[in-house]
């Protein structure tokens, strides 16, 4: 006797998801909670970082970014990696609902594509904590701050490149509709291209300037 296939909204339509439970929370609720939580994190870091009047505005903005992206990596992506059957959840648990909804833009998540699980696993376990370390490094003006930010940004760019390239190699047909494709897959992920690129360029310039200054000091001391 063949097992009955639970209907789902994902592409390809023949993707096997036995025991699938439809999204129980509305799209507005899912996006609203994520947006509100993100704003609260940014506001909190902005407020705390502002207690030092000498701290540059750029550093405060970077602290907000690293806190936001670090928590996103660790909480959202971490849950995905360690919850392979999130699509079966019947309790309307928020994190499982997030991935049921996001999978409409990229079904490789609900289908547990090996490349996706690998990239997200490394991101959650390595880059997530590193992002929070970057917040600390900036706050304390640590000497390794720019090198750390540069390394994390390159890691994010590499992960995003693998994410998009593997989709293209596999046909780039994982979205339930053009709306989900451009909203979830393209727009949401574009932040992890534009911002890490800008940070990488800034950190590269800062690091080069530091080495140049060090070289000039050595020449003067001779």
CSV table of N, CA and C in Angstrom, one decimal, residues 152-217:
chain,number,residue,atom,x,y,z
A,152,UNK,N,34.4,37.6,8.5
A,152,UNK,CA,33.0,37.2,8.5
A,152,UNK,C,32.2,37.6,7.2
A,153,UNK,N,32.5,38.8,6.8
A,153,UNK,CA,31.9,39.3,5.5
A,153,UNK,C,32.2,38.4,4.3
A,154,UNK,N,33.5,38.0,4.2
A,154,UNK,CA,33.9,37.1,3.2
A,154,UNK,C,33.2,35.8,3.3
A,155,UNK,N,33.0,35.3,4.5
A,155,UNK,CA,32.3,34.1,4.7
A,155,UNK,C,30.8,34.2,4.3
A,156,UNK,N,30.2,35.3,4.6
A,156,UNK,CA,28.8,35.6,4.2
A,156,UNK,C,28.7,35.7,2.7
A,157,UNK,N,29.6,36.3,2.1
A,157,UNK,CA,29.6,36.4,0.6
A,157,UNK,C,29.8,35.1,0.0
A,158,UNK,N,30.7,34.3,0.5
A,158,UNK,CA,30.9,32.9,0.0
A,158,UNK,C,29.7,32.1,0.1
A,159,UNK,N,29.0,32.1,1.3
A,159,UNK,CA,27.8,31.3,1.5
A,159,UNK,C,26.7,31.8,0.6
A,160,UNK,N,26.6,33.1,0.4
A,160,UNK,CA,25.5,33.6,-0.5
A,160,UNK,C,25.8,33.2,-1.9
A,161,UNK,N,27.0,33.2,-2.3
A,161,UNK,CA,27.4,32.8,-3.7
A,161,UNK,C,27.1,31.3,-3.9
A,162,UNK,N,27.4,30.5,-3.0
A,162,UNK,CA,27.1,29.1,-3.1
A,162,UNK,C,25.6,28.9,-3.1
A,163,UNK,N,24.9,29.6,-2.3
A,163,UNK,CA,23.4,29.6,-2.3
A,163,UNK,C,22.8,29.8,-3.7
A,164,UNK,N,23.2,30.9,-4.3
A,164,UNK,CA,22.6,31.3,-5.6
A,164,UNK,C,23.2,30.4,-6.7
A,165,UNK,N,24.5,30.1,-6.7
A,165,UNK,CA,25.0,29.3,-7.8
A,165,UNK,C,24.5,27.9,-7.8
A,166,UNK,N,24.4,27.3,-6.7
A,166,UNK,CA,23.8,25.9,-6.7
A,166,UNK,C,22.4,25.9,-7.2
A,167,UNK,N,21.6,26.9,-6.9
A,167,UNK,CA,20.2,27.0,-7.4
A,167,UNK,C,20.2,27.1,-8.9
A,168,UNK,N,21.1,27.9,-9.5
A,168,UNK,CA,21.2,28.1,-10.9
A,168,UNK,C,21.6,26.7,-11.6
A,169,UNK,N,22.6,26.0,-11.0
A,169,UNK,CA,23.0,24.8,-11.5
A,169,UNK,C,21.9,23.7,-11.5
A,170,UNK,N,21.0,23.9,-10.6
A,170,UNK,CA,19.9,22.9,-10.4
A,170,UNK,C,18.6,23.3,-11.1
A,171,UNK,N,18.7,24.4,-11.9
A,171,UNK,CA,17.6,24.8,-12.7
A,171,UNK,C,16.9,26.0,-12.2
A,172,UNK,N,17.2,26.5,-11.0
A,172,UNK,CA,16.6,27.7,-10.4
A,172,UNK,C,15.0,27.7,-10.5
A,173,UNK,N,14.4,26.6,-10.1
A,173,UNK,CA,13.0,26.5,-10.2
A,173,UNK,C,12.5,25.9,-8.8
A,174,UNK,N,12.6,26.7,-7.8
A,174,UNK,CA,12.2,26.3,-6.4
A,174,UNK,C,11.2,27.2,-5.8
A,175,UNK,N,10.7,28.2,-6.5
A,175,UNK,CA,9.7,29.1,-5.9
A,175,UNK,C,8.3,28.8,-6.3
A,176,UNK,N,7.4,29.0,-5.4
A,176,UNK,CA,6.0,28.7,-5.7
A,176,UNK,C,5.4,29.7,-6.7
A,177,UNK,N,5.9,30.9,-6.7
A,177,UNK,CA,5.4,31.9,-7.6
A,177,UNK,C,6.5,33.0,-7.8
A,178,UNK,N,6.4,33.8,-8.8
A,178,UNK,CA,7.3,34.9,-9.0
A,178,UNK,C,7.4,35.9,-7.8
A,179,UNK,N,6.2,36.1,-7.1
A,179,UNK,CA,6.2,36.9,-6.0
A,179,UNK,C,7.1,36.4,-4.9
A,180,UNK,N,7.0,35.1,-4.6
A,180,UNK,CA,7.8,34.5,-3.5
A,180,UNK,C,9.3,34.5,-4.0
A,181,UNK,N,9.5,34.3,-5.3
A,181,UNK,CA,10.9,34.2,-5.8
A,181,UNK,C,11.6,35.6,-5.6
A,182,UNK,N,11.0,36.6,-6.0
A,182,UNK,CA,11.6,37.9,-5.9
A,182,UNK,C,11.6,38.5,-4.5
A,183,UNK,N,10.6,38.2,-3.7
A,183,UNK,CA,10.5,38.8,-2.4
A,183,UNK,C,11.4,38.0,-1.4
A,184,UNK,N,11.2,36.7,-1.3
A,184,UNK,CA,12.0,35.9,-0.4
A,184,UNK,C,13.4,35.6,-0.9
A,185,UNK,N,13.5,35.0,-2.1
A,185,UNK,CA,14.7,34.5,-2.6
A,185,UNK,C,15.7,35.6,-3.0
A,186,UNK,N,15.2,36.6,-3.7
A,186,UNK,CA,16.1,37.7,-4.3
A,186,UNK,C,16.3,38.8,-3.3
A,187,UNK,N,15.2,39.5,-2.9
A,187,UNK,CA,15.3,40.7,-2.1
A,187,UNK,C,15.9,40.4,-0.7
A,188,UNK,N,15.3,39.5,0.0
A,188,UNK,CA,15.8,39.2,1.3
A,188,UNK,C,17.3,38.8,1.4
A,189,UNK,N,17.7,38.0,0.4
A,189,UNK,CA,19.1,37.5,0.4
A,189,UNK,C,20.1,38.6,-0.1
A,190,UNK,N,19.6,39.6,-0.8
A,190,UNK,CA,20.4,40.6,-1.4
A,190,UNK,C,21.1,41.4,-0.3
A,191,UNK,N,20.5,41.5,0.9
A,191,UNK,CA,21.2,42.3,2.0
A,191,UNK,C,22.5,41.6,2.3
A,192,UNK,N,22.6,40.3,2.2
A,192,UNK,CA,23.8,39.6,2.6
A,192,UNK,C,24.8,39.6,1.4
A,193,UNK,N,24.5,40.4,0.4
A,193,UNK,CA,25.5,40.6,-0.7
A,193,UNK,C,26.0,42.1,-0.6
A,194,UNK,N,25.1,43.0,-0.5
A,194,UNK,CA,25.4,44.4,-0.5
A,194,UNK,C,26.1,44.8,0.8
A,195,UNK,N,25.6,44.5,1.9
A,195,UNK,CA,26.2,44.9,3.2
A,195,UNK,C,27.6,44.3,3.4
A,196,UNK,N,27.7,43.0,3.3
A,196,UNK,CA,29.1,42.4,3.5
A,196,UNK,C,30.1,42.9,2.5
A,197,UNK,N,29.7,43.2,1.3
A,197,UNK,CA,30.6,43.8,0.3
A,197,UNK,C,31.1,45.2,0.8
A,198,UNK,N,30.2,46.0,1.2
A,198,UNK,CA,30.6,47.3,1.7
A,198,UNK,C,31.5,47.2,2.9
A,199,UNK,N,31.2,46.3,3.8
A,199,UNK,CA,32.0,46.2,5.0
A,199,UNK,C,33.4,45.6,4.7
A,200,UNK,N,33.4,44.7,3.7
A,200,UNK,CA,34.7,44.1,3.3
A,200,UNK,C,35.6,45.2,2.7
A,201,UNK,N,35.1,46.1,1.9
A,201,UNK,CA,35.8,47.2,1.3
A,201,UNK,C,36.3,48.1,2.4
A,202,UNK,N,35.5,48.5,3.3
A,202,UNK,CA,35.9,49.4,4.4
A,202,UNK,C,37.0,48.8,5.2
A,203,UNK,N,36.8,47.5,5.6
A,203,UNK,CA,37.8,46.9,6.4
A,203,UNK,C,39.2,46.7,5.7
A,204,UNK,N,39.1,46.4,4.4
A,204,UNK,CA,40.3,46.3,3.6
A,204,UNK,C,41.1,47.6,3.6
A,205,UNK,N,40.4,48.7,3.4
A,205,UNK,CA,41.0,50.1,3.4
A,205,UNK,C,41.6,50.4,4.8
A,206,UNK,N,40.8,50.1,5.9
A,206,UNK,CA,41.3,50.3,7.2
A,206,UNK,C,42.5,49.5,7.5
A,207,UNK,N,42.5,48.3,7.1
A,207,UNK,CA,43.7,47.4,7.4
A,207,UNK,C,44.9,47.9,6.6
A,208,UNK,N,44.7,48.2,5.4
A,208,UNK,CA,45.8,48.7,4.5
A,208,UNK,C,46.4,50.0,5.1
A,209,UNK,N,45.5,50.9,5.5
A,209,UNK,CA,45.9,52.2,6.1
A,209,UNK,C,46.8,51.9,7.4
A,210,UNK,N,46.3,51.0,8.2
A,210,UNK,CA,47.0,50.7,9.4
A,210,UNK,C,48.4,50.2,9.2
A,211,UNK,N,48.6,49.3,8.1
A,211,UNK,CA,49.9,48.8,7.8
A,211,UNK,C,50.8,49.9,7.2
A,212,UNK,N,50.2,50.8,6.4
A,212,UNK,CA,50.9,51.9,5.9
A,212,UNK,C,51.5,52.8,7.0
A,213,UNK,N,50.6,53.1,7.9
A,213,UNK,CA,51.0,53.9,9.0
A,213,UNK,C,52.1,53.3,9.9
A,214,UNK,N,52.0,52.0,10.0
A,214,UNK,CA,53.0,51.2,10.8
A,214,UNK,C,54.4,51.3,10.0
A,215,UNK,N,54.3,51.1,8.7
A,215,UNK,CA,55.5,51.2,7.9
A,215,UNK,C,56.2,52.6,8.0
A,216,UNK,N,55.4,53.6,7.9
A,216,UNK,CA,55.9,55.0,8.0
A,216,UNK,C,56.5,55.3,9.3
A,217,UNK,N,56.0,54.7,10.4
A,217,UNK,CA,56.5,54.9,11.7
A,217,UNK,C,57.9,54.2,11.9
